[in-house]
mmCIF file of C-alpha atoms and ligand atoms in Angstrom:
data_model
loop_
_atom_site.group_PDB
_atom_site.id
_atom_site.type_symbol
_atom_site.label_atom_id
_atom_site.label_comp_id
_atom_site.label_asym_id
_atom_site.label_seq_id
_atom_site.Cartn_x
_atom_site.Cartn_y
_atom_site.Cartn_z
ATOM 1 C CA UNK A 159 -59.249 -15.565 -15.662
ATOM 2 C CA UNK A 160 -57.960 -12.007 -15.820
ATOM 3 C CA UNK A 161 -59.054 -9.218 -13.510
ATOM 4 C CA UNK A 162 -58.431 -5.516 -14.079
ATOM 5 C CA UNK A 163 -57.870 -3.809 -10.723
ATOM 6 C CA UNK A 164 -60.115 -0.772 -11.020
ATOM 7 C CA UNK A 165 -60.358 0.630 -7.527
ATOM 8 C CA UNK A 166 -58.602 0.405 -4.177
ATOM 9 C CA UNK A 167 -60.213 2.086 -1.179
ATOM 10 C CA UNK A 168 -58.998 2.450 2.393
ATOM 11 C CA UNK A 169 -61.172 2.798 5.454
ATOM 12 C CA UNK A 170 -59.885 3.371 8.974
ATOM 13 C CA UNK A 171 -61.482 1.394 11.795
ATOM 14 C CA UNK A 172 -60.840 2.321 15.412
ATOM 15 C CA UNK A 173 -62.270 0.627 18.510
ATOM 16 C CA UNK A 174 -61.400 0.217 22.168
ATOM 17 C CA UNK A 175 -60.595 -3.313 23.371
ATOM 18 C CA UNK A 176 -63.005 -4.742 25.946
ATOM 19 C CA UNK A 177 -60.061 -5.370 28.264
ATOM 20 C CA UNK A 178 -56.485 -4.041 27.942
ATOM 21 C CA UNK A 179 -53.985 -6.433 26.283
ATOM 22 C CA UNK A 180 -50.673 -6.392 28.182
ATOM 23 C CA UNK A 181 -47.391 -7.584 26.735
ATOM 24 C CA UNK A 182 -43.866 -6.752 27.944
ATOM 25 C CA UNK A 183 -43.584 -4.521 24.912
ATOM 26 C CA UNK A 184 -46.842 -2.573 25.046
ATOM 27 C CA UNK A 185 -50.250 -2.228 26.596
ATOM 28 C CA UNK A 186 -52.936 -2.125 23.904
ATOM 29 C CA UNK A 187 -56.211 -0.509 24.971
ATOM 30 C CA UNK A 188 -57.464 0.725 21.617
ATOM 31 C CA UNK A 189 -56.957 -0.611 18.091
ATOM 32 C CA UNK A 190 -56.803 1.121 14.751
ATOM 33 C CA UNK A 191 -56.578 -0.827 11.488
ATOM 34 C CA UNK A 192 -57.050 -0.006 7.808
ATOM 35 C CA UNK A 193 -59.559 -2.053 5.838
ATOM 36 C CA UNK A 194 -58.574 -2.291 2.162
ATOM 37 C CA UNK A 195 -61.303 -2.860 -0.434
ATOM 38 C CA UNK A 196 -60.227 -3.849 -3.957
ATOM 39 C CA UNK A 197 -62.631 -3.827 -6.886
ATOM 40 C CA UNK A 198 -62.042 -5.414 -10.249
ATOM 41 C CA UNK A 199 -64.040 -5.241 -13.450
ATOM 42 C CA UNK A 200 -66.925 -7.177 -11.864
ATOM 43 C CA UNK A 201 -69.205 -6.342 -8.946
ATOM 44 C CA UNK A 202 -67.118 -8.298 -6.448
ATOM 45 C CA UNK A 203 -65.114 -6.558 -3.723
ATOM 46 C CA UNK A 204 -62.047 -8.164 -2.136
ATOM 47 C CA UNK A 205 -61.083 -7.232 1.411
ATOM 48 C CA UNK A 206 -57.815 -7.050 3.331
ATOM 49 C CA UNK A 207 -56.947 -5.578 6.715
ATOM 50 C CA UNK A 208 -53.739 -3.768 7.584
ATOM 51 C CA UNK A 209 -52.848 -4.784 11.160
ATOM 52 C CA UNK A 210 -49.739 -2.701 11.900
ATOM 53 C CA UNK A 211 -49.855 -1.013 15.318
ATOM 54 C CA UNK A 212 -49.861 2.704 16.073
ATOM 55 C CA UNK A 213 -46.221 2.676 17.199
ATOM 56 C CA UNK A 214 -43.420 0.307 16.086
ATOM 57 C CA UNK A 215 -43.338 -1.952 19.166
ATOM 58 C CA UNK A 216 -44.125 -5.282 17.467
ATOM 59 C CA UNK A 217 -42.175 -4.651 14.265
ATOM 60 C CA UNK A 218 -40.919 -1.531 12.498
ATOM 61 C CA UNK A 219 -44.081 -0.751 10.543
ATOM 62 C CA UNK A 220 -46.864 1.465 11.920
ATOM 63 C CA UNK A 221 -50.415 2.136 10.834
ATOM 64 C CA UNK A 222 -49.289 5.604 9.614
ATOM 65 C CA UNK A 223 -46.302 4.254 7.678
ATOM 66 C CA UNK A 224 -48.640 1.696 6.114
ATOM 67 C CA UNK A 225 -51.219 4.321 5.176
ATOM 68 C CA UNK A 226 -48.481 6.343 3.478
ATOM 69 C CA UNK A 227 -47.020 3.355 1.639
ATOM 70 C CA UNK A 228 -50.460 2.104 0.620
ATOM 71 C CA UNK A 229 -51.669 5.457 -0.710
ATOM 72 C CA UNK A 230 -48.483 6.858 -2.200
ATOM 73 C CA UNK A 231 -46.662 3.756 -3.354
ATOM 74 C CA UNK A 232 -48.615 0.499 -3.583
ATOM 75 C CA UNK A 233 -52.032 1.662 -4.777
ATOM 76 C CA UNK A 234 -50.529 3.462 -7.817
ATOM 77 C CA UNK A 235 -48.489 0.321 -8.667
ATOM 78 C CA UNK A 236 -51.587 -1.882 -8.766
ATOM 79 C CA UNK A 237 -54.353 0.388 -10.047
ATOM 80 C CA UNK A 238 -55.464 -0.432 -13.637
ATOM 81 C CA UNK A 239 -53.176 -3.470 -13.805
ATOM 82 C CA UNK A 240 -54.510 -6.685 -15.330
ATOM 83 C CA UNK A 241 -53.875 -9.664 -13.055
ATOM 84 C CA UNK A 242 -54.152 -13.326 -14.103
ATOM 85 C CA UNK A 243 -53.469 -14.708 -10.634
ATOM 86 C CA UNK A 244 -53.148 -13.054 -7.192
ATOM 87 C CA UNK A 245 -49.531 -14.279 -6.915
ATOM 88 C CA UNK A 246 -48.634 -11.614 -9.466
ATOM 89 C CA UNK A 247 -49.261 -8.878 -6.889
ATOM 90 C CA UNK A 248 -46.201 -9.974 -4.901
ATOM 91 C CA UNK A 249 -44.130 -9.744 -8.123
ATOM 92 C CA UNK A 250 -45.462 -6.261 -8.927
ATOM 93 C CA UNK A 251 -44.651 -5.127 -5.373
ATOM 94 C CA UNK A 252 -41.041 -6.313 -5.622
ATOM 95 C CA UNK A 253 -40.037 -2.794 -6.719
ATOM 96 C CA UNK A 254 -40.916 -1.708 -3.149
ATOM 97 C CA UNK A 255 -38.547 -2.750 -0.335
ATOM 98 C CA UNK A 256 -39.882 -4.108 2.942
ATOM 99 C CA UNK A 257 -43.207 -2.711 4.141
ATOM 100 C CA UNK A 258 -44.657 -6.214 4.215
ATOM 101 C CA UNK A 259 -47.672 -5.342 6.372
ATOM 102 C CA UNK A 260 -48.753 -2.667 3.905
ATOM 103 C CA UNK A 261 -48.216 -5.064 0.975
ATOM 104 C CA UNK A 262 -50.088 -7.877 2.724
ATOM 105 C CA UNK A 263 -53.202 -5.757 3.219
ATOM 106 C CA UNK A 264 -53.689 -5.200 -0.545
ATOM 107 C CA UNK A 265 -52.354 -8.564 -1.652
ATOM 108 C CA UNK A 266 -54.794 -10.398 0.615
ATOM 109 C CA UNK A 267 -57.691 -8.320 -0.699
ATOM 110 C CA UNK A 268 -56.780 -9.446 -4.229
ATOM 111 C CA UNK A 269 -56.826 -13.124 -3.133
ATOM 112 C CA UNK A 270 -60.304 -12.578 -1.675
ATOM 113 C CA UNK A 271 -61.395 -10.900 -4.927
ATOM 114 C CA UNK A 272 -60.164 -13.824 -7.050
ATOM 115 C CA UNK A 273 -61.844 -16.396 -4.810
ATOM 116 C CA UNK A 274 -65.091 -14.422 -5.112
ATOM 117 C CA UNK A 275 -64.784 -14.280 -8.908
ATOM 118 C CA UNK A 276 -64.338 -18.070 -8.942
ATOM 119 C CA UNK A 277 -67.362 -18.272 -6.604
ATOM 120 C CA UNK A 278 -65.276 -20.350 -4.233
ATOM 121 C CA UNK A 279 -64.598 -19.961 -0.497
ATOM 122 C CA UNK A 280 -61.093 -18.561 0.016
ATOM 123 C CA UNK A 281 -60.106 -21.553 2.143
ATOM 124 C CA UNK A 282 -60.854 -23.898 -0.769
ATOM 125 C CA UNK A 283 -59.286 -21.530 -3.325
ATOM 126 C CA UNK A 284 -55.946 -21.712 -1.447
ATOM 127 C CA UNK A 285 -56.158 -25.494 -0.991
ATOM 128 C CA UNK A 286 -57.549 -25.707 2.524
ATOM 129 C CA UNK A 287 -59.113 -28.957 3.689
ATOM 130 C CA UNK A 288 -60.166 -28.423 7.318
ATOM 131 C CA UNK A 289 -63.623 -26.950 7.750
ATOM 132 C CA UNK A 290 -63.411 -26.534 11.493
ATOM 133 C CA UNK A 291 -60.524 -24.742 13.152
ATOM 134 C CA UNK A 292 -59.586 -25.275 16.817
ATOM 135 C CA UNK A 293 -60.049 -22.071 18.799
ATOM 136 C CA UNK A 294 -57.265 -20.620 20.935
ATOM 137 C CA UNK A 295 -57.072 -17.563 23.110
ATOM 138 C CA UNK A 296 -54.325 -15.368 24.551
ATOM 139 C CA UNK A 297 -54.110 -14.431 28.222
ATOM 140 C CA UNK A 298 -52.220 -11.145 28.338
ATOM 141 C CA UNK A 299 -52.886 -9.927 31.873
ATOM 142 C CA UNK A 300 -51.167 -9.203 35.193
ATOM 143 C CA UNK A 301 -50.206 -12.325 37.211
ATOM 144 C CA UNK A 302 -53.048 -11.581 39.639
ATOM 145 C CA UNK A 303 -55.568 -12.023 36.817
ATOM 146 C CA UNK A 304 -54.044 -15.038 35.017
ATOM 147 C CA UNK A 305 -55.907 -17.736 37.001
ATOM 148 C CA UNK A 306 -59.253 -16.020 36.545
ATOM 149 C CA UNK A 307 -58.747 -15.448 32.805
ATOM 150 C CA UNK A 308 -57.569 -19.021 32.214
ATOM 151 C CA UNK A 309 -60.653 -20.308 34.058
ATOM 152 C CA UNK A 310 -62.888 -18.110 31.881
ATOM 153 C CA UNK A 311 -61.184 -19.326 28.685
ATOM 154 C CA UNK A 312 -61.510 -22.976 29.736
ATOM 155 C CA UNK A 313 -65.192 -22.427 30.476
ATOM 156 C CA UNK A 314 -65.718 -20.786 27.072
ATOM 157 C CA UNK A 315 -64.421 -23.982 25.418
ATOM 158 C CA UNK A 316 -60.971 -22.867 24.264
ATOM 159 C CA UNK A 317 -58.691 -25.862 23.765
ATOM 160 C CA UNK A 318 -55.467 -23.890 23.686
ATOM 161 C CA UNK A 319 -54.414 -21.020 25.911
ATOM 162 C CA UNK A 320 -51.377 -18.840 25.251
ATOM 163 C CA UNK A 321 -49.923 -17.025 28.247
ATOM 164 C CA UNK A 322 -47.617 -14.031 27.873
ATOM 165 C CA UNK A 323 -44.422 -14.537 29.913
ATOM 166 C CA UNK A 324 -41.258 -12.548 30.701
ATOM 167 C CA UNK A 325 -38.175 -13.116 32.923
ATOM 168 C CA UNK A 326 -40.074 -11.900 36.016
ATOM 169 C CA UNK A 327 -42.947 -14.363 35.511
ATOM 170 C CA UNK A 328 -43.042 -17.098 38.143
ATOM 171 C CA UNK A 329 -42.540 -20.608 36.674
ATOM 172 C CA UNK A 330 -43.831 -22.410 39.800
ATOM 173 C CA UNK A 331 -47.053 -20.362 39.726
ATOM 174 C CA UNK A 332 -47.513 -20.985 35.978
ATOM 175 C CA UNK A 333 -46.999 -24.706 36.580
ATOM 176 C CA UNK A 334 -49.960 -24.793 38.990
ATOM 177 C CA UNK A 335 -52.103 -23.105 36.319
ATOM 178 C CA UNK A 336 -51.034 -25.520 33.565
ATOM 179 C CA UNK A 337 -51.419 -28.611 35.753
ATOM 180 C CA UNK A 338 -54.946 -27.580 36.750
ATOM 181 C CA UNK A 339 -56.111 -28.170 33.122
ATOM 182 C CA UNK A 340 -54.497 -31.389 31.855
ATOM 183 C CA UNK A 341 -56.918 -31.507 28.897
ATOM 184 C CA UNK A 342 -55.797 -28.103 27.524
ATOM 185 C CA UNK A 343 -52.676 -27.080 25.618
ATOM 186 C CA UNK A 344 -50.728 -24.129 27.001
ATOM 187 C CA UNK A 345 -48.330 -22.032 24.923
ATOM 188 C CA UNK A 346 -46.023 -19.339 26.359
ATOM 189 C CA UNK A 347 -45.153 -16.170 24.429
ATOM 190 C CA UNK A 348 -42.159 -14.149 25.647
ATOM 191 C CA UNK A 349 -42.115 -11.533 22.835
ATOM 192 C CA UNK A 350 -38.307 -11.479 22.945
ATOM 193 C CA UNK A 351 -38.140 -10.498 26.611
ATOM 194 C CA UNK A 352 -35.342 -12.933 27.592
ATOM 195 C CA UNK A 353 -33.055 -11.105 25.169
ATOM 196 C CA UNK A 354 -30.524 -9.969 27.791
ATOM 197 C CA UNK A 355 -28.856 -13.401 27.455
ATOM 198 C CA UNK A 356 -31.258 -14.843 30.048
ATOM 199 C CA UNK A 357 -30.944 -18.452 28.845
ATOM 200 C CA UNK A 358 -30.551 -19.734 32.413
ATOM 201 C CA UNK A 359 -33.741 -17.997 33.450
ATOM 202 C CA UNK A 360 -35.558 -19.380 30.403
ATOM 203 C CA UNK A 361 -34.544 -22.925 31.390
ATOM 204 C CA UNK A 362 -36.533 -22.507 34.614
ATOM 205 C CA UNK A 363 -39.692 -22.421 32.452
ATOM 206 C CA UNK A 364 -38.886 -25.833 30.964
ATOM 207 C CA UNK A 365 -40.784 -27.667 33.730
ATOM 208 C CA UNK A 366 -43.995 -25.624 33.461
ATOM 209 C CA UNK A 367 -45.531 -27.969 30.886
ATOM 210 C CA UNK A 368 -45.886 -25.528 27.991
ATOM 211 C CA UNK A 369 -46.309 -27.132 24.548
ATOM 212 C CA UNK A 370 -43.951 -24.482 23.208
ATOM 213 C CA UNK A 371 -42.237 -21.226 24.112
ATOM 214 C CA UNK A 372 -42.705 -18.502 21.504
ATOM 215 C CA UNK A 373 -39.933 -15.994 20.719
ATOM 216 C CA UNK A 374 -37.892 -16.076 23.948
ATOM 217 C CA UNK A 375 -35.103 -13.893 22.500
ATOM 218 C CA UNK A 376 -34.760 -10.937 20.173
ATOM 219 C CA UNK A 377 -35.728 -11.306 16.525
ATOM 220 C CA UNK A 378 -32.107 -11.501 15.301
ATOM 221 C CA UNK A 379 -30.715 -13.493 18.267
ATOM 222 C CA UNK A 380 -30.433 -16.705 16.256
ATOM 223 C CA UNK A 381 -27.600 -18.107 18.363
ATOM 224 C CA UNK A 382 -29.546 -17.840 21.626
ATOM 225 C CA UNK A 383 -32.506 -19.579 19.997
ATOM 226 C CA UNK A 384 -30.145 -22.351 18.797
ATOM 227 C CA UNK A 385 -28.867 -22.807 22.345
ATOM 228 C CA UNK A 386 -32.395 -22.768 23.744
ATOM 229 C CA UNK A 387 -33.517 -25.449 21.260
ATOM 230 C CA UNK A 388 -30.536 -27.620 22.326
ATOM 231 C CA UNK A 389 -30.972 -27.140 26.050
ATOM 232 C CA UNK A 390 -34.757 -27.155 26.601
ATOM 233 C CA UNK A 391 -37.237 -30.014 26.276
ATOM 234 C CA UNK A 392 -39.993 -27.504 25.484
ATOM 235 C CA UNK A 393 -40.260 -26.725 21.771
ATOM 236 C CA UNK A 394 -38.951 -23.348 20.608
ATOM 237 C CA UNK A 395 -41.246 -21.386 18.325
ATOM 238 C CA UNK A 396 -40.381 -18.182 16.448
ATOM 239 C CA UNK A 397 -42.728 -15.258 15.755
ATOM 240 C CA UNK A 398 -40.985 -11.865 15.354
ATOM 241 C CA UNK A 399 -37.841 -13.524 13.859
ATOM 242 C CA UNK A 400 -39.736 -14.811 10.834
ATOM 243 C CA UNK A 401 -40.338 -12.079 8.242
ATOM 244 C CA UNK A 402 -39.705 -14.083 5.066
ATOM 245 C CA UNK A 403 -38.997 -17.522 3.618
ATOM 246 C CA UNK A 404 -35.280 -16.646 3.927
ATOM 247 C CA UNK A 405 -35.731 -16.243 7.686
ATOM 248 C CA UNK A 406 -37.330 -19.692 7.881
ATOM 249 C CA UNK A 407 -34.359 -21.130 5.963
ATOM 250 C CA UNK A 408 -32.024 -19.365 8.417
ATOM 251 C CA UNK A 409 -33.894 -20.914 11.359
ATOM 252 C CA UNK A 410 -33.607 -24.366 9.763
ATOM 253 C CA UNK A 411 -29.893 -23.980 8.917
ATOM 254 C CA UNK A 412 -29.057 -22.756 12.424
ATOM 255 C CA UNK A 413 -31.413 -25.221 14.159
ATOM 256 C CA UNK A 414 -32.842 -22.221 15.958
ATOM 257 C CA UNK A 415 -36.449 -23.406 16.325
ATOM 258 C CA UNK A 416 -38.930 -26.263 15.958
ATOM 259 C CA UNK A 417 -42.091 -24.341 15.084
ATOM 260 C CA UNK A 418 -43.051 -21.017 13.500
ATOM 261 C CA UNK A 419 -46.001 -18.686 13.923
ATOM 262 C CA UNK A 420 -47.511 -17.806 10.558
ATOM 263 C CA UNK A 421 -48.632 -14.194 10.306
ATOM 264 C CA UNK A 422 -49.498 -13.152 6.786
ATOM 265 C CA UNK A 423 -49.113 -9.489 7.741
ATOM 266 C CA UNK A 424 -45.521 -9.907 8.905
ATOM 267 C CA UNK A 425 -44.679 -12.102 5.877
ATOM 268 C CA UNK A 426 -46.249 -9.847 3.238
ATOM 269 C CA UNK A 427 -49.413 -11.755 2.377
ATOM 270 C CA UNK A 428 -50.612 -15.077 1.008
ATOM 271 C CA UNK A 429 -47.948 -15.655 -1.652
ATOM 272 C CA UNK A 430 -44.955 -15.490 0.689
ATOM 273 C CA UNK A 431 -46.861 -17.387 3.394
ATOM 274 C CA UNK A 432 -47.663 -20.265 1.008
ATOM 275 C CA UNK A 433 -43.952 -20.400 0.133
ATOM 276 C CA UNK A 434 -43.078 -20.523 3.849
ATOM 277 C CA UNK A 435 -45.564 -23.367 4.368
ATOM 278 C CA UNK A 436 -43.927 -25.469 1.635
ATOM 279 C CA UNK A 437 -40.523 -24.846 3.187
ATOM 280 C CA UNK A 438 -41.738 -25.816 6.665
ATOM 281 C CA UNK A 439 -43.404 -28.974 5.380
ATOM 282 C CA UNK A 440 -40.229 -30.053 3.567
ATOM 283 C CA UNK A 441 -38.259 -29.598 6.793
ATOM 284 C CA UNK A 442 -40.829 -30.881 9.339
ATOM 285 C CA UNK A 443 -41.142 -27.501 11.013
ATOM 286 C CA UNK A 444 -44.397 -27.122 12.964
ATOM 287 C CA UNK A 445 -46.797 -24.298 12.110
ATOM 288 C CA UNK A 446 -49.714 -22.387 13.536
ATOM 289 C CA UNK A 447 -51.491 -19.145 12.739
ATOM 290 C CA UNK A 448 -50.883 -16.145 15.004
ATOM 291 C CA UNK A 449 -53.167 -13.241 15.829
ATOM 292 C CA UNK A 450 -52.557 -9.494 15.831
ATOM 293 C CA UNK A 451 -55.536 -8.304 17.936
ATOM 294 C CA UNK A 452 -57.300 -7.847 14.630
ATOM 295 C CA UNK A 453 -60.840 -7.510 13.329
ATOM 296 C CA UNK A 454 -62.863 -10.004 11.343
ATOM 297 C CA UNK A 455 -61.428 -9.386 7.876
ATOM 298 C CA UNK A 456 -57.938 -10.372 8.971
ATOM 299 C CA UNK A 457 -59.344 -13.169 11.130
ATOM 300 C CA UNK A 458 -61.285 -14.584 8.165
ATOM 301 C CA UNK A 459 -58.089 -14.727 6.073
ATOM 302 C CA UNK A 460 -56.306 -16.373 9.022
ATOM 303 C CA UNK A 461 -59.039 -18.998 9.341
ATOM 304 C CA UNK A 462 -58.620 -19.865 5.645
ATOM 305 C CA UNK A 463 -54.876 -20.184 6.271
ATOM 306 C CA UNK A 464 -55.417 -22.484 9.255
ATOM 307 C CA UNK A 465 -57.505 -24.747 7.015
ATOM 308 C CA UNK A 466 -54.413 -25.751 4.982
ATOM 309 C CA UNK A 467 -52.853 -29.177 5.465
ATOM 310 C CA UNK A 468 -49.672 -28.977 7.561
ATOM 311 C CA UNK A 469 -50.886 -26.376 10.050
ATOM 312 C CA UNK A 470 -50.467 -28.676 13.029
ATOM 313 C CA UNK A 471 -50.843 -26.539 16.169
ATOM 314 C CA UNK A 472 -53.917 -24.541 17.237
ATOM 315 C CA UNK A 473 -53.668 -20.813 16.536
ATOM 316 C CA UNK A 474 -54.706 -17.486 18.081
ATOM 317 C CA UNK A 475 -58.385 -17.841 17.149
ATOM 318 C CA UNK A 476 -60.726 -16.201 19.593
ATOM 319 C CA UNK A 477 -64.351 -15.217 18.992
ATOM 320 C CA UNK A 478 -65.113 -11.690 17.719
ATOM 321 C CA UNK A 479 -66.667 -10.941 21.106
ATOM 322 C CA UNK A 480 -63.372 -11.662 22.902
ATOM 323 C CA UNK A 481 -61.800 -8.321 21.929
ATOM 324 C CA UNK A 482 -64.692 -6.352 20.431
ATOM 325 C CA UNK A 483 -68.062 -4.947 21.387
ATOM 326 C CA UNK A 484 -68.903 -5.197 17.680
ATOM 327 C CA UNK A 485 -66.749 -6.751 14.948
ATOM 328 C CA UNK A 486 -66.719 -5.391 11.374
ATOM 329 C CA UNK A 487 -68.003 -8.629 9.805
ATOM 330 C CA UNK A 488 -71.359 -10.406 9.718
ATOM 331 C CA UNK A 489 -71.949 -12.938 11.025
ATOM 332 C CA UNK A 490 -69.386 -12.460 13.794
ATOM 333 C CA UNK A 491 -66.853 -15.213 14.479
ATOM 334 C CA UNK A 492 -68.123 -17.540 17.181
ATOM 335 C CA UNK A 493 -66.630 -20.508 18.978
ATOM 336 C CA UNK A 494 -68.742 -23.670 19.194
ATOM 337 C CA UNK A 495 -67.458 -26.603 21.228
ATOM 338 C CA UNK A 496 -63.937 -25.192 21.016
ATOM 339 C CA UNK A 497 -64.082 -24.818 17.229
ATOM 340 C CA UNK A 498 -64.722 -22.185 14.579
ATOM 341 C CA UNK A 499 -66.540 -23.396 11.467
ATOM 342 C CA UNK A 500 -65.535 -22.058 8.055
ATOM 343 C CA UNK A 501 -68.155 -20.580 5.765
ATOM 344 C CA UNK A 502 -69.174 -22.088 2.399
ATOM 345 C CA UNK A 503 -69.698 -18.607 0.977
ATOM 346 C CA UNK A 504 -67.292 -17.217 -1.665
ATOM 347 C CA UNK A 505 -64.098 -15.426 -0.646
ATOM 348 C CA UNK A 506 -63.501 -14.694 3.022
ATOM 349 C CA UNK A 507 -67.087 -15.844 3.615
ATOM 350 C CA UNK A 508 -68.270 -12.906 5.726
ATOM 351 C CA UNK A 509 -70.050 -9.675 4.898
ATOM 352 C CA UNK A 510 -67.990 -6.574 5.742
ATOM 353 C CA UNK A 511 -70.099 -3.907 7.475
HETATM 354 O O1 OSB B 674 -46.720 -11.759 19.854
HETATM 355 O O2 OSB B 674 -48.218 -13.050 19.142
HETATM 356 C C1 OSB B 674 -47.860 -11.925 19.486
HETATM 357 C C2 OSB B 674 -50.880 -9.640 19.456
HETATM 358 C C3 OSB B 674 -50.332 -8.499 18.967
HETATM 359 C C4 OSB B 674 -48.992 -8.465 18.648
HETATM 360 C C5 OSB B 674 -48.202 -9.581 18.860
HETATM 361 C C6 OSB B 674 -48.756 -10.745 19.363
HETATM 362 C C7 OSB B 674 -50.114 -10.769 19.687
HETATM 363 C C8 OSB B 674 -50.745 -11.950 20.246
HETATM 364 C C9 OSB B 674 -52.011 -12.484 19.618
HETATM 365 O O3 OSB B 674 -50.278 -12.539 21.194
HETATM 366 C C10 OSB B 674 -53.290 -11.964 20.187
HETATM 367 C C11 OSB B 674 -54.496 -12.341 19.368
HETATM 368 O O4 OSB B 674 -54.798 -11.646 18.395
HETATM 369 O O5 OSB B 674 -55.177 -13.315 19.690
HETATM 370 MG MG1 MG B 675 -45.914 -13.728 19.551
#
């Protein structure tokens, strides 16, 4: 099946978060993303969502740099091209260095478009097998609010709770929180905050009972991650360090982590992510799907990703209503008995409004 890419349209979406999201790197109170709509030579429309932030605090891309790269560089490369398979988009974009979040937004829209043309749900089109995805939420609040937010999440049925930590977090306090819910899995995400060679401090979090600690050190601090993996019982998981399949290979070679967070935005889209998954499977590296405080288009792609065999830890999958007054998809994503059920409709399976 060949598709001629006839139109690519961008739409900016901006909404306040219901409650501020606090990390050591940034407080997020409002979110702006770019929704990408790709049309081929049929009536179908494929959707992607560019999830870069307003300033480069998570990685070096921003929503403005992405808008520029999308409009001035990537859209002209793809417009009027004939594509036999969505993997070809990654090849066409190879003339452009970096800018993986911008690339991902269009590339993912093309995958949605192809799934729709095949009249197949995206999760099946990519080889997914799981129709229900375990929900997981992130607690990114001041210590005074952690207990309350964890209690709320437990009540809402979330089976996995990720708590943001940093060197000033209190391990003994966190241990009381974790031990109060023996039936739930707790992850910790440090967003690189132990980077000042605080390995000794990190070790004090080994007794908390976290399933894993995500990104304790800086994204290029491979050696510290290697030492952490050797010296802690808790599994070490990398987020910001993993921008490509080469980075995963580096982690494996240096024994710098046990698990990775898959984010299609950071990796450049479906094609590179599927390559990363094969590499992780071949090397028994654990995987789960991470969130970016995004809207439903990105979430729908992430749910399809989480459906793939080999994704063996619960991801950042909260209901639409967790962050947003009103999501941009219909129906909204909802959590039932701790799970999110995938749609049987073609493509991402949701209507974009
Ligand atoms: O480090 O995982 C992270 C959100 C924005 C940027 C980075 C991260 C996060 C999260 C996920 O923690 C939040 C979510 O969307 O559920
Ligand atoms: Mg993270």
